[in-house]
């Protein structure tokens, strides 16, 4: 099958290798001419993976969005949430035939605070969407690219589409389950980025395993509470797009969200990190979106509230942790 991947970052590149391993014809779009040349001539993506990773020579990179879109039966969207609206608008102008869309971004639209599947349906005419799924779950590109064992979910309100996408990507090292809870799954993988920043902060402040376990447990409870309010299913938060993605992101130095929190914790302030950071850290914006929505709808989110005060009100993480620990005693639920 001909598959276009929009975005040649770490995840788009790793997924191109998965699909190539499965015998599909992959066209990988990048807006960087140097990156396309590196992939096509050297079979490397040196900017993201250095010289350690050699890609399949049958993966084709292009700087032409038209080339990636027009010839593909499936379009994989692997760009940050901040770029998704612009990318979709450009795809819309090119798209001529019904296509299966696969989203891999984890977060909310920067303009309307909606989920990625909602954004795709808003911009792409429904008659041109042959199917829509999100490929999400506990997965670091750095491990997938070397064919380390990984399990994720193909999430779609249409089970047939979820199964079709799962079959496209599944192989001996990359196992894809299906899930039809689009709301719950997309909220789960977005909010875990915020909790991962908190996990990094704890590491930076030299707290131990007990503190991290408490954070992950109570953080999952907040994710579940928020997701259920908007229609997510309870069971989803015990799966790959719930606790699975939360654990891998909260405990790994591969995670940009965790390492962002680590730097904030080491300085006991977010101010310096925010001044110098140039990487996409999805959790920073997620904190703002979820904080505002929780206030609007009266959803109790104490960890998110304190993260907001660290990132957007410049409160010291050490004082915020003290405030959380000294909240009134209550029954666990």
PDB file of C-alpha atoms in Angstrom, residues 206-326:
ATOM      1  CA  UNK A 206      15.799  14.785  44.257  1.00  0.00           C
ATOM      2  CA  UNK A 207      12.615  13.122  45.497  1.00  0.00           C
ATOM      3  CA  UNK A 208      12.540   9.326  45.393  1.00  0.00           C
ATOM      4  CA  UNK A 209      10.469   6.422  44.135  1.00  0.00           C
ATOM      5  CA  UNK A 210       7.738   6.853  46.736  1.00  0.00           C
ATOM      6  CA  UNK A 211       6.988  10.371  45.561  1.00  0.00           C
ATOM      7  CA  UNK A 212       6.967   9.328  41.895  1.00  0.00           C
ATOM      8  CA  UNK A 213       4.609   6.412  42.585  1.00  0.00           C
ATOM      9  CA  UNK A 214       2.222   8.720  44.430  1.00  0.00           C
ATOM     10  CA  UNK A 215       2.339  11.245  41.587  1.00  0.00           C
ATOM     11  CA  UNK A 216       1.627   8.646  38.885  1.00  0.00           C
ATOM     12  CA  UNK A 217      -1.258   7.174  40.883  1.00  0.00           C
ATOM     13  CA  UNK A 218      -2.903  10.493  41.714  1.00  0.00           C
ATOM     14  CA  UNK A 219      -2.075  11.829  38.260  1.00  0.00           C
ATOM     15  CA  UNK A 220      -3.869   8.890  36.649  1.00  0.00           C
ATOM     16  CA  UNK A 221      -6.850   9.646  38.855  1.00  0.00           C
ATOM     17  CA  UNK A 222      -6.956  13.214  37.535  1.00  0.00           C
ATOM     18  CA  UNK A 223      -6.620  12.040  33.929  1.00  0.00           C
ATOM     19  CA  UNK A 224      -9.468   9.580  34.466  1.00  0.00           C
ATOM     20  CA  UNK A 225     -11.676  12.198  36.162  1.00  0.00           C
ATOM     21  CA  UNK A 226     -11.122  14.708  33.363  1.00  0.00           C
ATOM     22  CA  UNK A 227     -11.614  12.144  30.613  1.00  0.00           C
ATOM     23  CA  UNK A 228     -14.796  10.705  32.087  1.00  0.00           C
ATOM     24  CA  UNK A 229     -16.287  14.187  32.332  1.00  0.00           C
ATOM     25  CA  UNK A 230     -16.012  14.516  28.554  1.00  0.00           C
ATOM     26  CA  UNK A 231     -17.259  10.985  27.840  1.00  0.00           C
ATOM     27  CA  UNK A 232     -14.163   8.805  28.112  1.00  0.00           C
ATOM     28  CA  UNK A 233     -14.625   5.225  29.300  1.00  0.00           C
ATOM     29  CA  UNK A 234     -13.238   4.041  32.645  1.00  0.00           C
ATOM     30  CA  UNK A 235     -11.519   0.977  31.176  1.00  0.00           C
ATOM     31  CA  UNK A 236      -9.456   3.101  28.786  1.00  0.00           C
ATOM     32  CA  UNK A 237      -7.395   4.541  31.635  1.00  0.00           C
ATOM     33  CA  UNK A 238      -6.213   1.064  32.658  1.00  0.00           C
ATOM     34  CA  UNK A 239      -4.878   0.414  29.172  1.00  0.00           C
ATOM     35  CA  UNK A 240      -2.092   1.468  26.832  1.00  0.00           C
ATOM     36  CA  UNK A 241      -3.427   4.984  26.246  1.00  0.00           C
ATOM     37  CA  UNK A 242      -3.954   5.462  29.982  1.00  0.00           C
ATOM     38  CA  UNK A 243      -1.575   3.998  32.519  1.00  0.00           C
ATOM     39  CA  UNK A 244       0.697   2.577  29.802  1.00  0.00           C
ATOM     40  CA  UNK A 245       1.534   5.912  28.214  1.00  0.00           C
ATOM     41  CA  UNK A 246       1.644   7.592  31.624  1.00  0.00           C
ATOM     42  CA  UNK A 247       4.282   5.192  32.968  1.00  0.00           C
ATOM     43  CA  UNK A 248       6.586   5.303  29.940  1.00  0.00           C
ATOM     44  CA  UNK A 249       6.501   9.100  29.833  1.00  0.00           C
ATOM     45  CA  UNK A 250       6.910   9.669  33.572  1.00  0.00           C
ATOM     46  CA  UNK A 251       9.929   7.393  33.922  1.00  0.00           C
ATOM     47  CA  UNK A 252      11.956   7.858  30.746  1.00  0.00           C
ATOM     48  CA  UNK A 253      14.755  10.235  29.842  1.00  0.00           C
ATOM     49  CA  UNK A 254      13.612   9.830  26.207  1.00  0.00           C
ATOM     50  CA  UNK A 255      10.550  11.922  27.128  1.00  0.00           C
ATOM     51  CA  UNK A 256      10.804  15.629  26.334  1.00  0.00           C
ATOM     52  CA  UNK A 257       8.135  16.317  28.930  1.00  0.00           C
ATOM     53  CA  UNK A 258      10.005  14.448  31.657  1.00  0.00           C
ATOM     54  CA  UNK A 259      13.332  16.098  30.800  1.00  0.00           C
ATOM     55  CA  UNK A 260      11.658  19.528  30.691  1.00  0.00           C
ATOM     56  CA  UNK A 261      10.326  18.910  34.191  1.00  0.00           C
ATOM     57  CA  UNK A 262      13.754  17.678  35.276  1.00  0.00           C
ATOM     58  CA  UNK A 263      15.368  20.978  34.282  1.00  0.00           C
ATOM     59  CA  UNK A 264      12.597  22.965  35.963  1.00  0.00           C
ATOM     60  CA  UNK A 265      13.017  20.942  39.147  1.00  0.00           C
ATOM     61  CA  UNK A 266      16.804  21.321  39.178  1.00  0.00           C
ATOM     62  CA  UNK A 267      16.400  25.117  39.007  1.00  0.00           C
ATOM     63  CA  UNK A 268      13.339  25.092  41.293  1.00  0.00           C
ATOM     64  CA  UNK A 269      11.824  27.454  38.716  1.00  0.00           C
ATOM     65  CA  UNK A 270      10.342  27.275  35.218  1.00  0.00           C
ATOM     66  CA  UNK A 271      11.462  30.761  34.221  1.00  0.00           C
ATOM     67  CA  UNK A 272      14.928  29.950  32.859  1.00  0.00           C
ATOM     68  CA  UNK A 273      13.801  26.784  31.058  1.00  0.00           C
ATOM     69  CA  UNK A 274      10.991  28.622  29.264  1.00  0.00           C
ATOM     70  CA  UNK A 275      13.441  31.301  28.109  1.00  0.00           C
ATOM     71  CA  UNK A 276      15.892  28.924  26.460  1.00  0.00           C
ATOM     72  CA  UNK A 277      13.760  25.941  25.378  1.00  0.00           C
ATOM     73  CA  UNK A 278      13.513  25.415  21.617  1.00  0.00           C
ATOM     74  CA  UNK A 279      11.944  21.928  21.532  1.00  0.00           C
ATOM     75  CA  UNK A 280       8.263  21.019  21.361  1.00  0.00           C
ATOM     76  CA  UNK A 281       7.100  20.101  24.878  1.00  0.00           C
ATOM     77  CA  UNK A 282       3.425  19.236  24.402  1.00  0.00           C
ATOM     78  CA  UNK A 283       2.721  19.082  28.137  1.00  0.00           C
ATOM     79  CA  UNK A 284       3.336  22.802  28.638  1.00  0.00           C
ATOM     80  CA  UNK A 285       0.387  23.797  26.495  1.00  0.00           C
ATOM     81  CA  UNK A 286      -1.682  20.840  27.741  1.00  0.00           C
ATOM     82  CA  UNK A 287      -1.349  22.181  31.289  1.00  0.00           C
ATOM     83  CA  UNK A 288      -2.880  25.492  30.195  1.00  0.00           C
ATOM     84  CA  UNK A 289      -5.723  23.904  28.208  1.00  0.00           C
ATOM     85  CA  UNK A 290      -6.676  21.444  30.936  1.00  0.00           C
ATOM     86  CA  UNK A 291      -6.402  24.059  33.686  1.00  0.00           C
ATOM     87  CA  UNK A 292      -8.747  26.404  31.830  1.00  0.00           C
ATOM     88  CA  UNK A 293     -11.237  23.651  30.986  1.00  0.00           C
ATOM     89  CA  UNK A 294     -11.190  22.298  34.546  1.00  0.00           C
ATOM     90  CA  UNK A 295     -11.982  25.755  35.914  1.00  0.00           C
ATOM     91  CA  UNK A 296     -14.720  26.268  33.341  1.00  0.00           C
ATOM     92  CA  UNK A 297     -16.449  22.959  34.099  1.00  0.00           C
ATOM     93  CA  UNK A 298     -15.613  22.628  37.810  1.00  0.00           C
ATOM     94  CA  UNK A 299     -13.382  19.536  37.537  1.00  0.00           C
ATOM     95  CA  UNK A 300     -11.099  18.973  40.528  1.00  0.00           C
ATOM     96  CA  UNK A 301      -7.507  18.809  39.170  1.00  0.00           C
ATOM     97  CA  UNK A 302      -5.094  19.696  42.011  1.00  0.00           C
ATOM     98  CA  UNK A 303      -1.900  18.491  40.281  1.00  0.00           C
ATOM     99  CA  UNK A 304      -2.742  20.330  37.066  1.00  0.00           C
ATOM    100  CA  UNK A 305      -3.621  23.435  39.076  1.00  0.00           C
ATOM    101  CA  UNK A 306      -0.231  23.436  40.772  1.00  0.00           C
ATOM    102  CA  UNK A 307       1.598  22.712  37.503  1.00  0.00           C
ATOM    103  CA  UNK A 308      -0.148  25.739  36.024  1.00  0.00           C
ATOM    104  CA  UNK A 309       1.106  27.868  38.911  1.00  0.00           C
ATOM    105  CA  UNK A 310       4.683  26.670  38.241  1.00  0.00           C
ATOM    106  CA  UNK A 311       4.636  27.199  34.473  1.00  0.00           C
ATOM    107  CA  UNK A 312       2.414  30.249  34.112  1.00  0.00           C
ATOM    108  CA  UNK A 313       2.627  32.009  37.506  1.00  0.00           C
ATOM    109  CA  UNK A 314       6.328  31.263  38.125  1.00  0.00           C
ATOM    110  CA  UNK A 315       5.797  29.651  41.516  1.00  0.00           C
ATOM    111  CA  UNK A 316       8.664  27.609  42.976  1.00  0.00           C
ATOM    112  CA  UNK A 317       8.100  23.862  42.494  1.00  0.00           C
ATOM    113  CA  UNK A 318       9.344  23.129  46.029  1.00  0.00           C
ATOM    114  CA  UNK A 319       6.675  25.357  47.585  1.00  0.00           C
ATOM    115  CA  UNK A 320       3.976  23.936  45.313  1.00  0.00           C
ATOM    116  CA  UNK A 321       4.800  20.364  46.381  1.00  0.00           C
ATOM    117  CA  UNK A 322       4.517  21.423  50.006  1.00  0.00           C
ATOM    118  CA  UNK A 323       1.058  22.866  49.288  1.00  0.00           C
ATOM    119  CA  UNK A 324      -0.074  19.603  47.677  1.00  0.00           C
ATOM    120  CA  UNK A 325       1.198  17.478  50.539  1.00  0.00           C
ATOM    121  CA  UNK A 326      -0.548  19.654  53.139  1.00  0.00           C
TER     122      UNK A 326
END
